[in-house]
Coordinates of N, CA and C in Angstrom, one line a residue:
M1 N -113.2 76.7 102.6 CA -112.2 75.8 102.8 C -112.7 74.4 102.4
T2 N -112.0 73.8 101.5 CA -112.3 72.4 101.0 C -111.7 71.4 101.9
S3 N -112.6 70.4 102.3 CA -112.0 69.3 103.1 C -111.3 68.3 102.2
H4 N -110.3 67.7 102.6 CA -109.5 66.8 101.9 C -110.0 65.4 102.1
Q5 N -110.4 64.7 101.0 CA -110.9 63.3 101.1 C -109.7 62.4 101.0
P6 N -109.4 61.7 102.1 CA -108.3 60.8 102.1 C -108.5 59.6 101.1
R7 N -107.4 59.2 100.5 CA -107.5 58.0 99.7 C -107.4 56.8 100.6
L8 N -108.4 55.9 100.5 CA -108.5 54.7 101.3 C -108.0 53.4 100.7
T9 N -107.2 52.6 101.4 CA -106.7 51.4 100.9 C -107.2 50.3 101.8
V10 N -107.6 49.2 101.2 CA -108.1 48.0 101.9 C -106.9 47.2 102.4
V11 N -106.9 46.8 103.7 CA -105.8 46.0 104.3 C -106.4 44.8 105.0
P12 N -105.6 43.7 105.1 CA -106.1 42.6 106.0 C -105.8 43.0 107.4
L13 N -106.6 42.5 108.3 CA -106.5 42.7 109.7 C -106.6 41.3 110.5
T14 N -106.0 41.3 111.6 CA -106.4 40.1 112.5 C -107.7 40.3 113.1
W15 N -108.4 39.3 113.5 CA -109.7 39.4 114.1 C -109.6 40.3 115.4
R16 N -108.5 40.1 116.1 CA -108.3 40.9 117.4 C -108.2 42.4 117.1
Q17 N -107.4 42.8 116.0 CA -107.3 44.2 115.7 C -108.7 44.8 115.3
A18 N -109.4 44.0 114.5 CA -110.7 44.5 114.1 C -111.7 44.6 115.2
C19 N -111.7 43.7 116.2 CA -112.5 43.7 117.3 C -112.2 44.9 118.2
E20 N -110.9 45.2 118.4 CA -110.5 46.3 119.3 C -111.0 47.6 118.7
F21 N -110.9 47.8 117.4 CA -111.4 49.0 116.7 C -112.9 49.1 116.8
T22 N -113.6 48.0 116.6 CA -115.0 48.0 116.7 C -115.5 48.3 118.1
N23 N -114.9 47.8 119.1 CA -115.3 48.1 120.5 C -115.0 49.5 120.8
A24 N -114.1 50.1 120.2 CA -113.8 51.5 120.5 C -114.7 52.5 119.7
W25 N -115.1 52.1 118.5 CA -115.8 53.0 117.6 C -117.3 52.7 117.3
H26 N -117.8 51.5 117.4 CA -119.1 51.2 117.0 C -120.1 51.9 117.9
R27 N -121.2 52.4 117.3 CA -122.2 53.2 118.1 C -123.1 52.3 118.9
N28 N -123.4 51.1 118.4 CA -124.5 50.3 119.0 C -124.1 49.0 119.5
H29 N -123.0 48.4 119.1 CA -122.7 47.0 119.4 C -121.2 46.8 119.7
T30 N -121.0 45.7 120.4 CA -119.6 45.2 120.6 C -119.2 44.3 119.4
A31 N -118.0 44.0 119.3 CA -117.5 43.1 118.2 C -118.2 41.7 118.3
P32 N -118.4 41.1 117.2 CA -118.9 39.7 117.2 C -117.8 38.7 117.8
R33 N -118.2 37.6 118.2 CA -117.3 36.7 118.9 C -116.4 35.9 117.9
G34 N -116.8 35.7 116.7 CA -116.0 34.9 115.8 C -116.5 35.2 114.4
G35 N -115.7 34.7 113.4 CA -116.1 35.0 112.0 C -115.1 34.3 111.0
K36 N -115.3 34.7 109.8 CA -114.4 34.2 108.7 C -113.2 35.1 108.4
F37 N -113.4 36.4 108.3 CA -112.2 37.3 108.1 C -112.6 38.7 108.5
A38 N -111.5 39.5 108.6 CA -111.6 40.9 109.0 C -110.7 41.7 108.1
I39 N -111.2 42.9 107.7 CA -110.4 43.8 106.9 C -110.5 45.2 107.4
G40 N -109.7 46.0 107.0 CA -109.7 47.4 107.4 C -109.5 48.3 106.2
V41 N -109.7 49.6 106.4 CA -109.3 50.6 105.4 C -108.4 51.6 106.1
V42 N -107.2 51.9 105.5 CA -106.3 52.9 106.0 C -106.2 54.1 105.1
D43 N -105.8 55.2 105.6 CA -105.7 56.4 104.8 C -104.3 56.6 104.3
N44 N -104.0 57.7 103.7 CA -102.6 58.0 103.1 C -101.5 57.8 104.2
N45 N -101.8 58.1 105.4 CA -100.8 58.0 106.5 C -100.8 56.6 107.2
A46 N -101.4 55.6 106.6 CA -101.5 54.3 107.2 C -102.3 54.3 108.5
L47 N -103.2 55.3 108.7 CA -104.0 55.3 109.9 C -105.3 54.5 109.6
L48 N -105.6 53.5 110.5 CA -106.8 52.7 110.4 C -108.0 53.6 110.6
R49 N -108.9 53.6 109.5 CA -110.1 54.5 109.6 C -111.4 53.7 109.7
G50 N -111.3 52.4 109.4 CA -112.5 51.6 109.6 C -112.2 50.1 109.4
V51 N -113.2 49.3 109.9 CA -113.0 47.8 109.9 C -114.3 47.2 109.5
A52 N -114.2 45.9 109.0 CA -115.4 45.1 108.7 C -115.0 43.7 109.2
L53 N -116.0 43.1 109.8 CA -115.9 41.7 110.3 C -117.0 40.9 109.6
C54 N -116.6 39.8 109.0 CA -117.5 39.0 108.2 C -117.5 37.6 108.7
G55 N -118.7 36.9 108.6 CA -118.8 35.6 109.1 C -120.1 34.9 108.6
R56 N -120.4 33.8 109.2 CA -121.6 33.1 108.8 C -122.8 33.9 109.2
P57 N -123.9 33.8 108.4 CA -125.1 34.5 108.7 C -125.7 34.2 110.1
V58 N -126.1 35.1 110.8 CA -126.7 34.9 112.1 C -128.0 34.2 112.0
A59 N -128.8 34.6 111.0 CA -130.1 33.9 110.7 C -129.9 32.5 110.1
R60 N -130.4 31.6 110.9 CA -130.1 30.2 110.4 C -130.6 29.9 109.0
A61 N -131.7 30.5 108.6 CA -132.3 30.3 107.3 C -131.4 30.7 106.2
L62 N -130.5 31.6 106.5 CA -129.5 32.1 105.5 C -128.2 31.4 105.5
D63 N -128.0 30.6 106.5 CA -126.7 29.9 106.7 C -126.6 28.7 105.8
D64 N -126.5 28.9 104.5 CA -126.5 27.8 103.5 C -125.1 27.4 103.0
G65 N -124.1 28.0 103.6 CA -122.7 27.8 103.1 C -122.3 28.6 101.9
L66 N -123.2 29.3 101.3 CA -122.9 30.2 100.1 C -123.2 31.6 100.4
T67 N -123.6 31.9 101.6 CA -124.0 33.3 102.0 C -123.0 33.8 103.1
L68 N -122.5 34.9 102.9 CA -121.6 35.5 103.9 C -122.3 36.8 104.5
E69 N -122.1 37.0 105.8 CA -122.7 38.2 106.4 C -121.6 39.1 106.8
V70 N -121.8 40.4 106.5 CA -121.0 41.4 107.2 C -121.6 41.6 108.5
N71 N -121.0 41.0 109.5 CA -121.6 41.1 110.9 C -121.4 42.4 111.6
R72 N -120.3 43.1 111.2 CA -120.1 44.4 111.8 C -119.2 45.3 111.0
T73 N -119.5 46.5 110.9 CA -118.5 47.5 110.4 C -118.4 48.6 111.4
A74 N -117.3 49.3 111.5 CA -117.1 50.4 112.3 C -116.1 51.3 111.7
T75 N -116.4 52.6 111.8 CA -115.4 53.6 111.2 C -115.2 54.7 112.3
D76 N -114.2 55.5 112.0 CA -114.0 56.7 112.9 C -114.7 57.9 112.3
G77 N -115.6 57.7 111.3 CA -116.3 58.8 110.7 C -115.7 59.3 109.4
C78 N -114.6 58.6 109.0 CA -114.0 59.0 107.7 C -114.9 58.8 106.5
P79 N -115.1 59.9 105.7 CA -116.0 59.8 104.6 C -115.7 58.6 103.7
N80 N -116.7 57.9 103.3 CA -116.7 56.8 102.3 C -116.0 55.5 102.9
A81 N -115.6 55.5 104.1 CA -114.9 54.3 104.6 C -115.9 53.1 104.7
N82 N -117.1 53.4 105.1 CA -118.1 52.3 105.2 C -118.4 51.7 103.8
S83 N -118.6 52.5 102.8 CA -118.8 52.0 101.5 C -117.7 51.2 100.9
A84 N -116.4 51.7 101.2 CA -115.2 51.0 100.7 C -115.1 49.7 101.4
L85 N -115.5 49.6 102.7 CA -115.5 48.3 103.4 C -116.5 47.3 102.8
Y86 N -117.7 47.8 102.6 CA -118.7 46.9 102.1 C -118.4 46.4 100.6
S87 N -117.9 47.3 99.8 CA -117.5 46.9 98.5 C -116.4 45.9 98.5
A88 N -115.4 46.1 99.4 CA -114.3 45.1 99.5 C -114.8 43.8 100.0
C89 N -115.7 43.8 100.9 CA -116.2 42.5 101.5 C -116.9 41.8 100.3
G90 N -117.6 42.5 99.5 CA -118.3 41.8 98.4 C -117.3 41.2 97.4
R91 N -116.2 41.9 97.1 CA -115.2 41.4 96.2 C -114.5 40.1 96.8
I92 N -114.2 40.2 98.1 CA -113.5 39.1 98.8 C -114.5 37.9 98.8
A93 N -115.7 38.1 99.2 CA -116.7 37.0 99.3 C -116.9 36.3 97.9
A94 N -117.0 37.1 96.9 CA -117.1 36.5 95.5 C -115.9 35.7 95.2
A95 N -114.7 36.2 95.5 CA -113.5 35.5 95.2 C -113.4 34.2 96.0
M96 N -114.0 34.1 97.2 CA -114.0 32.9 98.0 C -115.1 32.0 97.6
G97 N -116.0 32.3 96.6 CA -117.0 31.4 96.1 C -118.4 31.6 96.7
Y98 N -118.6 32.6 97.6 CA -119.9 32.9 98.1 C -120.8 33.5 97.0
R99 N -122.1 33.2 97.1 CA -123.0 33.7 96.1 C -123.8 34.9 96.5
Q100 N -123.9 35.2 97.8 CA -124.5 36.4 98.2 C -123.9 36.9 99.5
L101 N -124.0 38.2 99.7 CA -123.5 38.9 100.9 C -124.7 39.6 101.5
V102 N -124.9 39.4 102.8 CA -126.0 40.1 103.5 C -125.5 40.9 104.7
T103 N -126.2 41.9 105.1 CA -126.0 42.6 106.3 C -127.3 43.3 106.7
Y104 N -127.2 44.0 107.8 CA -128.4 44.6 108.4 C -128.0 46.0 108.9
N105 N -129.0 46.9 108.8 CA -128.9 48.2 109.5 C -130.1 48.4 110.4
Q106 N -130.0 49.3 111.3 CA -131.1 49.5 112.2 C -132.0 50.6 111.7
D107 N -133.3 50.5 112.1 CA -134.3 51.5 111.7 C -133.8 52.9 112.1
G108 N -133.9 53.8 111.2 CA -133.4 55.2 111.4 C -132.0 55.4 110.8
E109 N -131.3 54.3 110.4 CA -130.1 54.5 109.7 C -130.4 54.5 108.2
S110 N -129.8 55.4 107.4 CA -130.1 55.7 106.0 C -129.8 54.5 105.1
G111 N -128.7 53.8 105.3 CA -128.3 52.8 104.4 C -127.6 53.3 103.1
V112 N -127.2 54.6 103.1 CA -126.6 55.2 102.0 C -125.3 54.5 101.6
S113 N -124.5 54.2 102.6 CA -123.2 53.5 102.3 C -123.4 52.1 101.8
L114 N -124.5 51.4 102.2 CA -124.9 50.1 101.7 C -125.3 50.2 100.2
A115 N -126.1 51.1 99.9 CA -126.6 51.3 98.5 C -125.4 51.7 97.7
A116 N -124.5 52.6 98.2 CA -123.4 53.0 97.4 C -122.4 51.9 97.1
A117 N -122.4 50.8 97.9 CA -121.5 49.7 97.7 C -122.2 48.6 96.9
G118 N -123.5 48.8 96.5 CA -124.1 47.9 95.6 C -125.1 46.9 96.3
L119 N -125.3 47.1 97.6 CA -126.3 46.3 98.2 C -127.7 46.9 98.0
R120 N -128.7 46.0 98.1 CA -130.1 46.5 97.9 C -130.9 46.0 99.1
K121 N -131.8 46.8 99.6 CA -132.7 46.5 100.7 C -133.7 45.4 100.2
V122 N -133.7 44.3 101.0 CA -134.6 43.2 100.6 C -135.7 42.8 101.6
A123 N -135.5 43.4 102.8 CA -136.5 43.1 103.9 C -136.5 44.1 105.0
E124 N -137.7 44.4 105.4 CA -137.8 45.3 106.6 C -138.3 44.3 107.7
L125 N -137.5 44.3 108.8 CA -137.8 43.3 109.9 C -138.2 44.0 111.1
P126 N -139.3 43.5 111.8 CA -139.8 44.1 113.0 C -138.8 44.0 114.2
A127 N -139.0 44.8 115.1 CA -138.2 44.7 116.4 C -138.4 43.3 117.0
R128 N -137.4 42.8 117.6 CA -137.5 41.5 118.3 C -136.9 41.6 119.7
G129 N -137.0 40.5 120.4 CA -136.4 40.5 121.8 C -134.9 40.5 121.6
S130 N -134.2 40.8 122.7 CA -132.8 40.7 122.7 C -132.3 39.3 122.6
W131 N -131.1 39.2 121.9 CA -130.4 37.9 121.8 C -130.2 37.3 123.2
A132 N -129.9 38.2 124.2 CA -129.6 37.7 125.5 C -130.8 36.9 126.1
D133 N -132.0 37.2 125.6 CA -133.2 36.5 126.1 C -133.4 35.1 125.5
A134 N -132.6 34.8 124.4 CA -132.9 33.6 123.6 C -132.4 32.3 124.2
S135 N -131.3 32.4 125.0 CA -130.8 31.2 125.6 C -130.2 31.5 127.0
I136 N -130.8 30.8 128.0 CA -130.3 31.0 129.4 C -128.9 30.5 129.5
A137 N -128.6 29.3 128.8 CA -127.2 28.7 128.9 C -126.2 29.6 128.3
L138 N -126.5 30.4 127.3 CA -125.5 31.3 126.6 C -125.6 32.7 127.0
K139 N -126.5 33.1 127.9 CA -126.8 34.5 128.3 C -125.5 35.2 128.6
H140 N -124.6 34.6 129.4 CA -123.4 35.3 129.8 C -122.5 35.6 128.7
L141 N -122.6 35.0 127.5 CA -121.8 35.3 126.3 C -122.3 36.4 125.4
R142 N -123.6 36.8 125.7 CA -124.2 37.7 124.7 C -124.1 39.2 125.2
D143 N -124.1 40.1 124.2 CA -124.1 41.5 124.5 C -125.4 41.9 125.2
P144 N -125.4 42.4 126.4 CA -126.6 42.7 127.1 C -127.4 43.8 126.5
D145 N -126.8 44.7 125.7 CA -127.5 45.7 125.0 C -128.1 45.2 123.8
G146 N -127.3 44.5 123.0 CA -127.8 43.9 121.7 C -128.6 44.8 120.9
S147 N -129.4 44.3 120.0 CA -130.3 45.1 119.1 C -131.7 44.8 119.4
G148 N -132.0 44.2 120.5 CA -133.4 43.9 120.9 C -134.3 45.2 120.9
G149 N -135.5 45.1 120.4 CA -136.4 46.2 120.5 C -136.2 47.2 119.4
V150 N -135.4 46.9 118.4 CA -135.1 47.8 117.3 C -135.4 47.2 116.0
A151 N -136.3 47.8 115.2 CA -136.5 47.3 113.8 C -135.3 47.4 113.0
R152 N -135.1 46.6 112.0 CA -133.9 46.6 111.1 C -134.3 46.2 109.7
C153 N -133.3 46.5 108.8 CA -133.5 46.1 107.4 C -132.4 45.2 107.0
R154 N -132.8 44.2 106.2 CA -131.8 43.3 105.6 C -131.4 43.8 104.2
W155 N -130.1 43.8 103.9 CA -129.5 44.2 102.7 C -128.8 43.1 102.0
L156 N -128.8 43.0 100.7 CA -128.2 41.9 100.0 C -127.4 42.3 98.8
M157 N -126.3 41.7 98.6 CA -125.5 41.9 97.4 C -125.4 40.5 96.7
D158 N -125.9 40.5 95.4 CA -125.8 39.3 94.6 C -124.4 39.2 94.1
L159 N -123.7 38.2 94.4 CA -122.3 38.1 94.0 C -122.1 37.3 92.7
G160 N -123.2 36.7 92.2 CA -123.1 36.0 90.9 C -122.6 36.8 89.8
A161 N -122.9 38.1 89.8 CA -122.5 39.0 88.8 C -121.0 39.3 88.9
M162 N -120.4 39.1 90.1 CA -119.0 39.4 90.3 C -118.1 38.3 90.0
S163 N -118.6 37.1 89.9 CA -117.6 35.9 89.7 C -117.4 35.7 88.2

């Protein structure tokens, strides 16, 4: 029996819609608190299959006004949804005038969807403490689980070739 690959279409979403989907489907994190834009992919039946939330880079050194970060993606497991989201984020970011797109994955995640969308691994980063430990004043706003203690990789898409 051959599985049917749904045709995916990129759609705009409100931040709230994307956060609700992320909180329901993301394996490791809750939705980010704010950002620049949110998009989704829907199948042939207009069923939302995945979302991407984009914003300023979390790493201060990358927050130069010309770099956009895909802060979170989440899917319901639909094949190719993640790659479609990353590709669309790159096209949107280039159209907005950004020069590069960055994102991260955790150690143990393959990064296949990132590579398929045209991103390349540029750094392997060691595990760090939780964001919740970084600021006593903001601790109540942070995800208590976070990604502390997990090594991760930074991925980059050069958008200069897209503009």
